[in-house]
Amino acid sequence: MPEGRLYIGNRRYSSWSMRGWLAVHLAELDVEEVLIHFSRPGPTEAIGALSPNGLVPYLEHRGARVWESLAVCEYSAEIRPSLWPSDPLARAHARAISAEMHAGFLGLRQSMWMNLGRDFAGLGRTPEALADVARIEAMWAETRQRFGAGGPFLFGAAFTAADAMYAPVVTRFLTWRPEIGPDTRDYCAAVRAHPLVNAWYEAAAAEPTEWLLPDYENAT
Ligand SMILES: N[C@@H](CCC(=O)N[C@@H](CS)C(=O)NCC(=O)O)C(=O)O
């Protein structure tokens, strides 16, 4: 019998669910997965009825109740400490960039939302979104230079909680295709090829067409 439940939203759109799901799978928590597809106009009532903040991801595990994707990463890392880098300086950096993701990049999130099934190349390029893209590229480059020896991920060979926090940004770069440098492209390719990220994409592609939301399917 599973030791709890992980509630997520549509895989095609729910970037925060993807982060929580990746962390829970990296830690190999034994949980039943419950997908509540979004209803519009939101917020989705069924999510509001069970999750303390009315949002997904929401994890229940061995009596713990955990909401907010970054808290789900931290909880998963308590069970499987290798979710964060072992070196204290690298770990501090991983936490800092993960917190920056959790708290920010509104320009990118608003103009280049997650949609795993579309090609919006060239669209969404507001000044705010492009400023976020530039900051993220610089941060990834600095992180990989300082801590990523052996690559291909931010902290080297292992896919960490920080990579989980940025995986939905990678999907945005693949969907909206802003101008990015070769190192960023390499990192995006490595994240996209990770088996868990690939599994998430495949499950997203299998979602029923009735779950498509016009607001997220049309871009200018
Ligand atoms: N800060 C939260 C954000 C979670 C969030 O915004 N989740 C969205 C989906 S990506 C949601 O649950 N939306 C409910 C709805 O659209 O009805 C976190 O890090 O988990």
mmCIF file of C-alpha atoms and ligand atoms in Angstrom:
data_model
loop_
_atom_site.group_PDB
_atom_site.id
_atom_site.type_symbol
_atom_site.label_atom_id
_atom_site.label_comp_id
_atom_site.label_asym_id
_atom_site.label_seq_id
_atom_site.Cartn_x
_atom_site.Cartn_y
_atom_site.Cartn_z
ATOM 1 C CA MET A 1 0.000 0.000 0.000
ATOM 2 C CA PRO A 2 1.420 3.430 -0.954
ATOM 3 C CA GLU A 3 2.681 5.654 1.859
ATOM 4 C CA GLY A 4 0.801 8.711 0.682
ATOM 5 C CA ARG A 5 -0.457 10.767 -2.229
ATOM 6 C CA LEU A 6 0.948 13.357 -4.578
ATOM 7 C CA TYR A 7 -1.628 15.656 -6.132
ATOM 8 C CA ILE A 8 -0.696 17.299 -9.409
ATOM 9 C CA GLY A 9 -2.392 19.256 -12.217
ATOM 10 C CA ASN A 10 -2.311 18.856 -16.001
ATOM 11 C CA ARG A 11 1.153 17.706 -17.010
ATOM 12 C CA ARG A 12 0.951 19.776 -20.180
ATOM 13 C CA TYR A 13 0.614 23.060 -18.267
ATOM 14 C CA SER A 14 1.447 22.652 -14.593
ATOM 15 C CA SER A 15 5.046 23.718 -14.169
ATOM 16 C CA TRP A 16 4.878 23.703 -10.358
ATOM 17 C CA SER A 17 3.426 20.183 -10.378
ATOM 18 C CA MET A 18 6.298 19.081 -12.590
ATOM 19 C CA ARG A 19 8.815 20.355 -10.026
ATOM 20 C CA GLY A 20 7.155 18.531 -7.138
ATOM 21 C CA TRP A 21 6.681 15.365 -9.167
ATOM 22 C CA LEU A 22 10.341 15.308 -10.217
ATOM 23 C CA ALA A 23 11.515 15.747 -6.622
ATOM 24 C CA VAL A 24 9.195 13.016 -5.319
ATOM 25 C CA HIS A 25 10.359 10.643 -8.060
ATOM 26 C CA LEU A 26 14.034 11.469 -7.540
ATOM 27 C CA ALA A 27 13.531 10.559 -3.876
ATOM 28 C CA GLU A 28 11.540 7.464 -4.914
ATOM 29 C CA LEU A 29 8.736 8.161 -2.473
ATOM 30 C CA ASP A 30 6.070 5.496 -2.606
ATOM 31 C CA VAL A 31 2.987 7.614 -3.258
ATOM 32 C CA GLU A 32 -0.184 7.281 -5.247
ATOM 33 C CA GLU A 33 -0.388 9.955 -7.918
ATOM 34 C CA VAL A 34 -3.630 11.890 -8.240
ATOM 35 C CA LEU A 35 -4.061 14.223 -11.194
ATOM 36 C CA ILE A 36 -6.755 16.858 -10.897
ATOM 37 C CA HIS A 37 -7.160 18.543 -14.242
ATOM 38 C CA PHE A 38 -7.717 22.282 -14.222
ATOM 39 C CA SER A 39 -11.159 23.715 -14.747
ATOM 40 C CA ARG A 40 -11.636 27.189 -16.115
ATOM 41 C CA PRO A 41 -12.506 29.767 -15.056
ATOM 42 C CA GLY A 42 -10.221 28.802 -12.146
ATOM 43 C CA PRO A 43 -9.324 28.238 -9.460
ATOM 44 C CA THR A 44 -10.111 24.538 -9.690
ATOM 45 C CA GLU A 45 -12.611 23.670 -6.932
ATOM 46 C CA ALA A 46 -11.395 20.092 -6.395
ATOM 47 C CA ILE A 47 -7.870 21.373 -5.734
ATOM 48 C CA GLY A 48 -9.108 24.064 -3.381
ATOM 49 C CA ALA A 49 -11.029 21.434 -1.422
ATOM 50 C CA LEU A 50 -7.962 19.397 -0.511
ATOM 51 C CA SER A 51 -4.788 21.461 -0.737
ATOM 52 C CA PRO A 52 -4.109 23.968 2.076
ATOM 53 C CA ASN A 53 -3.049 26.716 -0.351
ATOM 54 C CA GLY A 54 -5.567 25.702 -3.011
ATOM 55 C CA LEU A 55 -2.765 24.806 -5.406
ATOM 56 C CA VAL A 56 -0.805 21.828 -6.686
ATOM 57 C CA PRO A 57 1.599 20.172 -6.129
ATOM 58 C CA TYR A 58 0.413 18.912 -2.775
ATOM 59 C CA LEU A 59 2.052 15.939 -1.053
ATOM 60 C CA GLU A 60 0.800 13.746 1.776
ATOM 61 C CA HIS A 61 3.433 11.254 2.937
ATOM 62 C CA ARG A 62 3.687 9.264 6.176
ATOM 63 C CA GLY A 63 1.516 11.823 7.960
ATOM 64 C CA ALA A 64 3.378 14.851 6.585
ATOM 65 C CA ARG A 65 1.372 17.368 4.577
ATOM 66 C CA VAL A 66 3.537 19.426 2.243
ATOM 67 C CA TRP A 67 2.505 22.143 -0.179
ATOM 68 C CA GLU A 68 4.601 24.624 -2.221
ATOM 69 C CA SER A 69 6.961 23.020 -4.723
ATOM 70 C CA LEU A 70 10.142 24.131 -2.984
ATOM 71 C CA ALA A 71 8.930 22.622 0.302
ATOM 72 C CA VAL A 72 8.192 19.398 -1.580
ATOM 73 C CA CYS A 73 11.812 19.459 -2.814
ATOM 74 C CA GLU A 74 13.094 20.021 0.720
ATOM 75 C CA TYR A 75 10.901 17.255 2.143
ATOM 76 C CA SER A 76 12.011 14.844 -0.593
ATOM 77 C CA ALA A 77 15.629 15.750 0.128
ATOM 78 C CA GLU A 78 15.148 14.820 3.790
ATOM 79 C CA ILE A 79 14.306 11.319 2.631
ATOM 80 C CA ARG A 80 16.993 11.295 -0.084
ATOM 81 C CA PRO A 81 19.683 13.859 0.837
ATOM 82 C CA SER A 82 21.426 13.465 -2.545
ATOM 83 C CA LEU A 83 18.704 15.660 -4.026
ATOM 84 C CA TRP A 84 20.950 18.531 -2.959
ATOM 85 C CA PRO A 85 24.708 18.576 -3.758
ATOM 86 C CA SER A 86 26.856 17.139 -0.952
ATOM 87 C CA ASP A 87 29.381 20.008 -0.912
ATOM 88 C CA PRO A 88 28.103 22.733 1.478
ATOM 89 C CA LEU A 89 29.017 25.628 -0.846
ATOM 90 C CA ALA A 90 27.366 23.947 -3.795
ATOM 91 C CA ARG A 91 24.351 23.096 -1.628
ATOM 92 C CA ALA A 92 23.996 26.715 -0.507
ATOM 93 C CA HIS A 93 24.146 27.830 -4.137
ATOM 94 C CA ALA A 94 21.602 25.189 -5.181
ATOM 95 C CA ARG A 95 19.206 26.384 -2.503
ATOM 96 C CA ALA A 96 19.706 30.030 -3.491
ATOM 97 C CA ILE A 97 18.976 29.509 -7.176
ATOM 98 C CA SER A 98 16.025 27.254 -6.373
ATOM 99 C CA ALA A 99 14.590 29.921 -4.070
ATOM 100 C CA GLU A 100 15.113 32.534 -6.803
ATOM 101 C CA MET A 101 13.076 30.348 -9.158
ATOM 102 C CA HIS A 102 10.343 29.806 -6.606
ATOM 103 C CA ALA A 103 10.054 33.524 -5.874
ATOM 104 C CA GLY A 104 10.559 35.078 -9.264
ATOM 105 C CA PHE A 105 10.803 35.172 -13.035
ATOM 106 C CA LEU A 106 7.281 36.471 -13.368
ATOM 107 C CA GLY A 107 8.024 38.032 -16.764
ATOM 108 C CA LEU A 108 9.001 34.653 -18.194
ATOM 109 C CA ARG A 109 6.195 32.791 -16.436
ATOM 110 C CA GLN A 110 3.538 35.198 -17.669
ATOM 111 C CA SER A 111 4.630 35.557 -21.294
ATOM 112 C CA MET A 112 6.115 32.130 -21.958
ATOM 113 C CA TRP A 113 3.863 29.795 -20.001
ATOM 114 C CA MET A 114 4.395 26.047 -19.967
ATOM 115 C CA ASN A 115 2.757 24.124 -22.771
ATOM 116 C CA LEU A 116 4.473 20.850 -23.590
ATOM 117 C CA GLY A 117 2.488 20.271 -26.758
ATOM 118 C CA ARG A 118 2.977 23.410 -28.807
ATOM 119 C CA ASP A 119 5.650 25.248 -30.763
ATOM 120 C CA PHE A 120 5.405 28.971 -29.986
ATOM 121 C CA ALA A 121 8.810 29.809 -31.494
ATOM 122 C CA GLY A 122 9.489 33.543 -31.651
ATOM 123 C CA LEU A 123 6.449 34.546 -29.571
ATOM 124 C CA GLY A 124 6.187 35.869 -26.017
ATOM 125 C CA ARG A 125 9.314 37.997 -26.239
ATOM 126 C CA THR A 126 8.341 40.814 -23.897
ATOM 127 C CA PRO A 127 11.198 42.864 -22.390
ATOM 128 C CA GLU A 128 10.408 41.352 -18.978
ATOM 129 C CA ALA A 129 10.529 37.792 -20.306
ATOM 130 C CA LEU A 130 13.787 38.425 -22.161
ATOM 131 C CA ALA A 131 15.358 39.961 -19.055
ATOM 132 C CA ASP A 132 14.444 36.795 -17.143
ATOM 133 C CA VAL A 133 15.902 34.626 -19.912
ATOM 134 C CA ALA A 134 19.172 36.593 -19.700
ATOM 135 C CA ARG A 135 19.331 36.258 -15.907
ATOM 136 C CA ILE A 136 18.631 32.522 -16.084
ATOM 137 C CA GLU A 137 21.283 31.984 -18.757
ATOM 138 C CA ALA A 138 23.865 33.865 -16.695
ATOM 139 C CA MET A 139 22.913 31.950 -13.541
ATOM 140 C CA TRP A 140 23.057 28.547 -15.216
ATOM 141 C CA ALA A 141 26.441 29.421 -16.773
ATOM 142 C CA GLU A 142 27.896 30.607 -13.466
ATOM 143 C CA THR A 143 26.525 27.576 -11.612
ATOM 144 C CA ARG A 144 27.868 25.090 -14.133
ATOM 145 C CA GLN A 145 31.224 26.806 -14.262
ATOM 146 C CA ARG A 146 31.644 26.803 -10.473
ATOM 147 C CA PHE A 147 29.951 23.555 -9.508
ATOM 148 C CA GLY A 148 29.036 21.575 -12.613
ATOM 149 C CA ALA A 149 32.305 19.821 -13.478
ATOM 150 C CA GLY A 150 31.608 16.646 -15.398
ATOM 151 C CA GLY A 151 28.098 17.899 -16.288
ATOM 152 C CA PRO A 152 25.667 17.778 -17.923
ATOM 153 C CA PHE A 153 23.461 19.172 -15.128
ATOM 154 C CA LEU A 154 23.804 22.288 -12.980
ATOM 155 C CA PHE A 155 25.849 20.523 -10.312
ATOM 156 C CA GLY A 156 27.539 17.877 -12.439
ATOM 157 C CA ALA A 157 26.446 14.395 -13.331
ATOM 158 C CA ALA A 158 23.503 14.134 -10.934
ATOM 159 C CA PHE A 159 20.094 15.699 -11.634
ATOM 160 C CA THR A 160 19.391 17.590 -8.401
ATOM 161 C CA ALA A 161 16.445 19.431 -6.868
ATOM 162 C CA ALA A 162 17.807 22.598 -8.511
ATOM 163 C CA ASP A 163 17.503 20.939 -11.923
ATOM 164 C CA ALA A 164 13.965 19.910 -10.962
ATOM 165 C CA MET A 165 13.146 23.537 -10.112
ATOM 166 C CA TYR A 166 14.453 24.695 -13.520
ATOM 167 C CA ALA A 167 13.137 21.807 -15.653
ATOM 168 C CA PRO A 168 9.907 23.699 -16.489
ATOM 169 C CA VAL A 169 12.042 26.666 -17.602
ATOM 170 C CA VAL A 170 13.820 24.300 -19.980
ATOM 171 C CA THR A 171 10.433 23.280 -21.380
ATOM 172 C CA ARG A 172 9.576 26.950 -21.905
ATOM 173 C CA PHE A 173 12.837 27.492 -23.778
ATOM 174 C CA LEU A 174 11.987 24.497 -25.980
ATOM 175 C CA THR A 175 8.417 25.673 -26.616
ATOM 176 C CA TRP A 176 9.023 29.426 -27.127
ATOM 177 C CA ARG A 177 12.597 29.206 -28.400
ATOM 178 C CA PRO A 178 14.022 32.539 -27.273
ATOM 179 C CA GLU A 179 17.551 33.243 -28.519
ATOM 180 C CA ILE A 180 19.880 31.321 -26.205
ATOM 181 C CA GLY A 181 23.564 30.408 -26.341
ATOM 182 C CA PRO A 182 25.061 26.993 -27.125
ATOM 183 C CA ASP A 183 25.809 26.146 -23.470
ATOM 184 C CA THR A 184 22.212 26.843 -22.509
ATOM 185 C CA ARG A 185 21.025 24.718 -25.422
ATOM 186 C CA ASP A 186 23.250 21.836 -24.265
ATOM 187 C CA TYR A 187 21.848 22.048 -20.749
ATOM 188 C CA CYS A 188 18.289 22.126 -22.109
ATOM 189 C CA ALA A 189 18.972 19.036 -24.221
ATOM 190 C CA ALA A 190 20.363 17.170 -21.205
ATOM 191 C CA VAL A 191 17.348 18.031 -19.041
ATOM 192 C CA ARG A 192 14.909 17.113 -21.815
ATOM 193 C CA ALA A 193 16.632 13.734 -22.233
ATOM 194 C CA HIS A 194 16.485 12.870 -18.521
ATOM 195 C CA PRO A 195 14.259 9.775 -18.148
ATOM 196 C CA LEU A 196 11.931 11.404 -15.602
ATOM 197 C CA VAL A 197 11.498 14.550 -17.713
ATOM 198 C CA ASN A 198 10.858 12.364 -20.725
ATOM 199 C CA ALA A 199 8.290 10.327 -18.804
ATOM 200 C CA TRP A 200 6.499 13.559 -17.811
ATOM 201 C CA TYR A 201 6.412 14.703 -21.481
ATOM 202 C CA GLU A 202 5.058 11.341 -22.613
ATOM 203 C CA ALA A 203 2.302 11.359 -20.011
ATOM 204 C CA ALA A 204 1.455 14.952 -20.998
ATOM 205 C CA ALA A 205 1.114 13.907 -24.630
ATOM 206 C CA ALA A 206 -1.359 11.205 -23.578
ATOM 207 C CA GLU A 207 -3.724 13.610 -21.788
ATOM 208 C CA PRO A 208 -7.219 13.813 -23.289
ATOM 209 C CA THR A 209 -7.950 16.670 -25.681
ATOM 210 C CA GLU A 210 -10.938 17.650 -23.482
ATOM 211 C CA TRP A 211 -8.395 18.929 -20.946
ATOM 212 C CA LEU A 212 -6.937 21.494 -23.377
ATOM 213 C CA LEU A 213 -7.460 25.065 -22.208
ATOM 214 C CA PRO A 214 -7.825 27.717 -24.936
ATOM 215 C CA ASP A 215 -6.064 30.333 -22.781
ATOM 216 C CA TYR A 216 -2.880 28.240 -22.795
ATOM 217 C CA GLU A 217 -3.137 27.025 -26.384
ATOM 218 C CA ASN A 218 -3.206 30.391 -28.138
ATOM 219 C CA ALA A 219 -0.215 32.705 -28.108
ATOM 220 C CA THR A 220 0.536 35.952 -29.909
HETATM 221 N N1 LIG B 1 3.998 28.665 -5.238
HETATM 222 C C1 LIG B 1 3.287 27.453 -5.593
HETATM 223 C C2 LIG B 1 2.606 27.674 -6.936
HETATM 224 C C3 LIG B 1 1.658 26.525 -7.260
HETATM 225 C C4 LIG B 1 0.710 26.858 -8.400
HETATM 226 O O1 LIG B 1 0.547 28.029 -8.795
HETATM 227 N N2 LIG B 1 0.030 25.826 -8.906
HETATM 228 C C5 LIG B 1 -0.953 26.021 -9.968
HETATM 229 C C6 LIG B 1 -0.675 25.079 -11.130
HETATM 230 S S1 LIG B 1 0.912 25.267 -11.880
HETATM 231 C C7 LIG B 1 -2.351 25.618 -9.484
HETATM 232 O O2 LIG B 1 -2.473 24.797 -8.599
HETATM 233 N N3 LIG B 1 -3.422 26.190 -10.053
HETATM 234 C C8 LIG B 1 -4.750 25.828 -9.696
HETATM 235 C C9 LIG B 1 -5.722 26.124 -10.814
HETATM 236 O O3 LIG B 1 -5.261 26.619 -11.860
HETATM 237 O O4 LIG B 1 -6.892 25.858 -10.652
HETATM 238 C C10 LIG B 1 4.258 26.267 -5.612
HETATM 239 O O5 LIG B 1 5.468 26.494 -5.683
HETATM 240 O O6 LIG B 1 3.815 25.115 -5.504
#
